[in-house]
Short mmCIF file of C-alpha atoms in Angstrom, two decimals:
data_model
loop_
_atom_site.label_atom_id
_atom_site.label_comp_id
_atom_site.label_asym_id
_atom_site.label_seq_id
_atom_site.Cartn_x
_atom_site.Cartn_y
_atom_site.Cartn_z
CA MET V 1 85.23 93.37 80.40
CA ALA V 2 84.98 90.34 82.65
CA THR V 3 83.32 91.14 85.95
CA GLN V 4 84.45 89.91 89.34
CA THR V 5 81.81 87.80 91.03
CA THR V 6 83.62 87.10 94.28
CA THR V 7 81.39 87.98 97.23
CA SER V 8 82.92 90.21 99.89
CA THR V 9 83.39 88.62 103.28
CA HIS V 10 81.79 91.66 104.95
CA MET V 11 78.84 93.95 104.25
CA ARG V 12 80.24 97.03 102.51
CA PRO V 13 79.22 100.06 104.64
CA PHE V 14 77.80 102.20 101.82
CA LEU V 15 75.90 99.19 100.45
CA ALA V 16 74.60 98.27 103.88
CA THR V 17 73.18 101.77 104.32
CA ALA V 18 71.32 101.52 101.02
CA VAL V 19 69.85 98.14 101.99
CA LEU V 20 68.66 99.49 105.33
CA ALA V 21 67.12 102.56 103.69
CA ALA V 22 65.28 100.42 101.17
CA SER V 23 63.96 98.06 103.80
CA ALA V 24 62.67 100.99 105.89
CA THR V 25 60.57 102.15 102.96
CA ILE V 26 99.92 128.23 88.75
CA GLY V 27 103.58 129.35 88.24
CA THR V 28 103.92 131.44 91.35
CA ALA V 29 101.04 133.51 90.05
CA LEU V 30 98.81 130.47 90.44
CA THR V 31 100.20 129.28 93.76
CA PRO V 32 97.16 129.10 96.08
CA ALA V 33 96.82 130.42 99.57
CA ALA V 34 97.27 128.09 102.51
CA ALA V 35 94.52 125.52 102.83
CA SER V 36 91.73 126.11 105.29
CA GLY V 37 89.81 123.47 107.15
CA PRO V 38 86.76 121.70 105.74
CA GLY V 39 83.86 124.04 105.11
CA SER V 40 80.57 123.80 106.93
CA ALA V 41 78.86 122.80 103.68
CA ALA V 42 80.42 119.37 104.04
CA THR V 43 78.23 118.77 107.07
CA ASP V 44 75.14 120.56 105.79
CA HIS V 45 73.97 117.44 103.94
CA PRO V 46 73.61 114.63 106.49
CA ALA V 47 71.46 112.34 104.34
CA ALA V 48 72.72 108.77 104.43
CA LEU V 49 73.68 106.97 101.27
CA GLY V 50 70.67 105.21 99.82
CA SER V 51 68.19 107.82 101.07
CA PRO V 52 66.20 109.86 98.52
CA ALA V 53 68.06 113.07 99.40
CA ALA V 54 71.40 111.37 98.74
CA HIS V 55 70.42 110.89 95.09
CA ASP V 56 69.42 114.51 94.50
CA TYR V 57 72.64 115.28 92.68
CA ALA V 58 73.36 118.89 91.73
CA ALA V 59 76.30 118.01 89.46
CA PRO V 60 75.46 117.91 85.72
CA ASP V 61 74.97 114.51 84.15
CA THR V 62 76.50 115.25 80.73
CA VAL V 63 79.70 116.99 79.69
CA SER V 64 77.74 119.27 77.37
CA GLU V 65 75.93 120.75 80.40
CA LEU V 66 79.08 121.81 82.25
CA GLY V 67 79.35 125.40 83.43
CA PHE V 68 82.71 127.13 83.69
CA PRO V 69 84.77 127.17 85.75
CA THR V 70 83.77 123.70 86.85
CA THR V 71 84.91 122.41 90.23
CA ILE V 72 86.46 118.93 90.17
CA SER V 73 86.46 117.24 93.57
CA HIS V 74 89.92 115.67 93.62
CA ARG V 75 89.80 112.06 94.87
CA GLY V 76 86.26 112.77 96.07
CA GLY V 77 87.35 115.58 98.38
CA ALA V 78 90.40 114.00 99.99
CA ASP V 79 90.77 116.68 102.68
CA VAL V 80 87.15 116.30 103.80
CA TYR V 81 86.15 112.66 103.22
CA PRO V 82 88.11 109.39 103.16
CA GLU V 83 90.11 109.52 99.94
CA GLU V 84 88.33 107.88 96.98
CA SER V 85 85.37 106.75 99.09
CA MET V 86 81.75 106.45 98.02
CA GLU V 87 80.90 108.94 100.75
CA GLY V 88 83.17 111.54 99.15
CA PHE V 89 82.04 110.83 95.60
CA THR V 90 78.32 111.07 96.42
CA ALA V 91 78.74 114.15 98.62
CA SER V 92 80.65 115.85 95.80
CA ALA V 93 77.95 115.01 93.26
CA ARG V 94 75.16 116.04 95.62
CA ASP V 95 76.73 119.48 96.12
CA GLY V 96 77.38 120.14 92.42
CA PHE V 97 81.03 119.13 92.04
CA LEU V 98 82.48 116.61 89.58
CA PRO V 99 83.84 113.58 91.47
CA GLU V 100 87.37 112.65 90.42
CA MET V 101 88.97 109.25 91.01
CA ASP V 102 91.96 107.08 90.07
CA ILE V 103 91.80 103.61 88.53
CA GLN V 104 94.32 100.93 89.52
CA PHE V 105 94.09 97.14 89.17
CA LEU V 106 94.10 94.25 91.64
CA ALA V 107 95.94 90.98 91.15
CA ASP V 108 92.94 89.47 89.34
CA GLY V 109 92.56 92.54 87.08
CA THR V 110 89.62 94.10 88.93
CA PRO V 111 89.68 97.90 88.44
CA VAL V 112 89.60 99.65 91.81
CA LEU V 113 89.71 103.27 92.94
CA ILE V 114 92.89 104.35 94.70
CA HIS V 115 95.56 106.89 93.85
CA ASP V 116 98.79 105.29 95.01
CA ASP V 117 100.44 102.20 93.60
CA THR V 118 100.57 100.89 97.17
CA ALA V 119 97.86 100.60 99.81
CA ASP V 120 99.80 101.84 102.82
CA ARG V 121 99.11 105.59 102.82
CA THR V 122 95.33 105.53 102.49
CA LEU V 123 94.15 102.07 103.57
CA ASN V 124 93.99 100.14 106.82
CA GLY V 125 94.00 96.35 106.93
CA VAL V 126 96.22 95.79 103.89
CA SER V 127 99.64 96.90 102.71
CA GLY V 128 101.94 96.64 99.73
CA PRO V 129 101.37 97.04 95.99
CA VAL V 130 97.75 97.32 94.89
CA ARG V 131 98.44 94.97 91.98
CA GLU V 132 99.34 92.22 94.45
CA LEU V 133 96.10 92.46 96.47
CA SER V 134 93.32 89.92 96.08
CA ARG V 135 89.69 90.99 95.77
CA GLN V 136 89.04 89.60 99.25
CA GLU V 137 91.89 91.67 100.69
CA TRP V 138 90.60 94.78 98.92
CA ASP V 139 87.05 94.30 100.21
CA SER V 140 88.27 93.75 103.76
CA ALA V 141 90.31 96.98 103.81
CA THR V 142 89.05 100.37 104.93
CA ILE V 143 89.97 103.90 103.85
CA LYS V 144 91.47 106.20 106.46
CA HIS V 145 89.64 109.44 107.27
CA PRO V 146 91.70 112.62 106.71
CA THR V 147 90.68 114.14 110.05
CA GLY V 148 90.28 111.02 112.16
CA GLY V 149 86.59 110.43 111.51
CA PRO V 150 84.93 107.14 110.54
CA GLU V 151 86.76 105.03 108.00
CA ALA V 152 85.04 104.06 104.75
CA ALA V 153 84.78 100.99 102.54
CA THR V 154 87.05 100.62 99.56
CA VAL V 155 85.40 101.07 96.15
CA THR V 156 85.71 99.17 92.88
CA LEU V 157 85.06 100.81 89.53
CA ASP V 158 81.91 98.71 89.08
CA GLU V 159 80.57 99.85 92.45
CA LEU V 160 81.16 103.49 91.54
CA LEU V 161 79.42 103.11 88.19
CA ASP V 162 76.51 101.25 89.77
CA GLU V 163 76.00 104.22 92.11
CA LEU V 164 76.87 107.25 89.95
CA GLY V 165 77.36 106.11 86.35
CA GLY V 166 75.22 108.29 84.07
CA GLU V 167 73.89 110.25 87.06
CA VAL V 168 76.66 112.87 87.11
CA VAL V 169 79.79 113.69 85.13
CA LEU V 170 82.67 111.64 86.54
CA VAL V 171 86.38 112.37 86.00
CA PRO V 172 88.28 109.06 86.21
CA GLU V 173 92.02 108.84 85.67
CA ILE V 174 93.55 105.68 84.25
CA LYS V 175 96.82 105.68 86.17
CA PRO V 176 100.25 105.42 84.54
CA GLY V 177 101.33 101.81 84.29
CA ALA V 178 98.05 100.57 82.87
CA THR V 179 98.62 98.44 79.80
CA SER V 180 96.88 99.22 76.53
CA ALA V 181 94.70 96.16 77.14
CA GLU V 182 93.72 97.51 80.56
CA VAL V 183 92.89 100.90 79.08
CA ASP V 184 90.67 99.18 76.53
CA ARG V 185 89.00 97.05 79.22
CA VAL V 186 88.09 100.14 81.24
CA LEU V 187 86.74 101.89 78.16
CA ASP V 188 84.82 98.73 77.24
CA GLU V 189 83.17 98.89 80.66
CA PHE V 190 82.21 102.51 79.99
CA ASP V 191 80.88 101.50 76.56
CA ASP V 192 78.77 98.72 78.04
CA ARG V 193 77.12 101.23 80.36
CA GLY V 194 76.65 103.90 77.67
CA LEU V 195 78.67 106.56 79.50
CA ALA V 196 80.35 108.40 76.62
CA ASP V 197 78.40 111.61 77.30
CA SER V 198 79.01 111.70 81.04
CA LEU V 199 82.74 111.13 81.49
CA ILE V 200 85.93 113.16 81.24
CA VAL V 201 88.62 110.47 81.18
CA GLN V 202 92.16 111.48 82.13
CA SER V 203 95.67 110.18 81.63
CA PHE V 204 99.25 111.39 81.97
CA ASP V 205 100.09 109.03 79.09
CA PHE V 206 99.63 110.66 75.68
CA SER V 207 98.98 107.34 73.94
CA ALA V 208 96.26 106.51 76.45
CA ALA V 209 94.76 110.02 76.19
CA LYS V 210 94.65 109.61 72.39
CA THR V 211 93.00 106.19 72.72
CA ILE V 212 90.41 107.71 75.06
CA ALA V 213 89.58 110.36 72.45
CA ASP V 214 89.60 107.82 69.60
CA ARG V 215 87.04 105.75 71.52
CA GLY V 216 84.66 108.72 71.64
CA TYR V 217 85.25 109.98 75.18
CA THR V 218 86.11 113.47 76.32
CA SER V 219 89.84 113.16 76.95
CA LEU V 220 91.89 115.18 79.44
CA TYR V 221 95.65 115.04 79.00
CA LEU V 222 97.43 115.57 82.31
CA MET V 223 100.80 117.30 82.41
CA GLY V 224 103.21 118.57 85.03
CA SER V 225 104.78 121.95 85.73
CA THR V 226 106.36 122.01 82.26
CA LEU V 227 104.79 121.38 78.89
CA PRO V 228 104.92 117.81 77.52
CA LYS V 229 106.99 116.90 74.49
CA GLU V 230 103.87 116.95 72.30
CA SER V 231 103.02 120.32 70.79
CA PRO V 232 99.58 121.89 71.34
CA SER V 233 98.71 121.18 67.71
CA GLU V 234 99.71 117.51 68.10
CA ILE V 235 97.57 117.23 71.22
CA LYS V 236 94.65 118.91 69.47
CA ASP V 237 95.03 116.67 66.40
CA ALA V 238 94.73 113.66 68.72
CA GLY V 239 91.18 114.75 69.52
CA ILE V 240 92.00 115.82 73.08
CA ASP V 241 89.81 118.70 74.32
CA TRP V 242 90.97 119.18 77.91
CA VAL V 243 94.40 119.58 79.48
CA GLY V 244 95.22 119.33 83.17
CA PRO V 245 98.50 121.06 84.00
CA SER V 246 100.02 121.32 87.44
CA LYS V 247 99.05 124.55 89.16
CA ASN V 248 102.78 125.33 89.07
CA LEU V 249 102.85 125.60 85.28
CA PRO V 250 103.47 129.32 84.63
CA THR V 251 100.31 131.32 84.03
CA ASN V 252 101.45 132.61 80.65
CA THR V 253 102.05 129.03 79.50
CA MET V 254 98.58 127.99 80.65
CA ARG V 255 97.22 130.94 78.71
CA LYS V 256 98.88 129.60 75.56
CA LEU V 257 97.05 126.31 76.07
CA ASP V 258 93.79 128.20 76.47
CA LYS V 259 94.43 130.17 73.28
CA ALA V 260 95.20 126.90 71.48
CA GLY V 261 91.58 125.92 72.12
CA PHE V 262 91.82 123.64 75.13
CA HIS V 263 89.71 123.60 78.26
CA VAL V 264 92.38 124.18 80.92
CA ALA V 265 91.88 122.67 84.39
CA PRO V 266 94.92 122.93 86.71
CA TYR V 267 95.53 120.63 89.68
CA THR V 268 95.51 120.56 92.69
CA LEU V 269 94.17 123.54 94.61
CA PRO V 270 93.68 123.18 98.38
CA THR V 271 90.19 124.68 98.38
CA ALA V 272 87.52 125.96 96.01
CA LYS V 273 88.28 129.46 97.27
CA ASP V 274 91.77 129.11 95.82
CA GLY V 275 90.32 127.87 92.55
CA HIS V 276 88.00 130.84 92.23
CA ARG V 277 91.03 133.15 92.39
CA LEU V 278 92.33 131.75 89.11
CA PRO V 279 92.14 133.77 85.87
CA GLY V 280 88.72 133.93 84.25
CA TRP V 281 89.78 131.94 81.19
CA ILE V 282 90.40 128.82 83.33
CA ASP V 283 87.58 126.36 82.61
CA GLY V 284 87.99 124.15 85.65
CA PHE V 285 90.19 123.21 88.57
CA PHE V 286 90.89 120.23 90.80
CA THR V 287 90.62 120.78 94.55
CA ASP V 288 90.94 118.58 97.63
CA ASP V 289 88.23 120.62 99.39
CA ALA V 290 85.46 121.78 97.08
CA TRP V 291 83.32 122.97 100.00
CA SER V 292 85.55 125.75 101.43
CA ASP V 293 84.70 128.69 99.21
#
């Protein structure tokens, strides 16, 4: 994958901190309860990025080491930290949760981490379709804080992998709309970094999920509140080990997926407390607040 060499016009906040530190030395049965506010654990770890404590990650570094149910910090803890920020990803990893993120593409093809197709909901300083943004525009933008706290720098895929690649299990989603060439380019980047053992790669697109599995990665096939057109046996034959249904998929249908041999991880629960109320055969869950337990 070609890498972007354009230099940002500003010092990225999470990178600046590291430099300073170095220089110093389900159906209704699965419908969760109402969300609570961020837990105190989110503020129990004040270490700045780049400090030794910030790299003491409690999350496992290989998929084979996962315990069940595993907590997946949706968009890096979008109800606690700026959505898809390095601060949220590293805090999640430090506290034992799997950071989850979404991959979109800029105008020049740079893979970046943002959920929406447009910048307006989560970013300040830019607007419009992500695919129309330049790298300079992306770097100059900031991510809004969910509770009005400090904004954060935007993050490219390369920046995430430089910080956390191979250190903890990451759960990236290649968003719908990515071309087959873009899917391959992202997987090539993972190959180049030797990350096959430390990623669960997601997609709502069955063809992409199959490609992910064919390339040797743990593949998670996302689905909505109804089953996809592919049968469980067809999904299993594609080499896909995980499925991520909406929490609104009926419990008895999720149980069928479990009995078919899949790791089932529903999305998206407001808090970890809600996730821990799920049936014992659930192997994981996505939550916007992994700290409120």
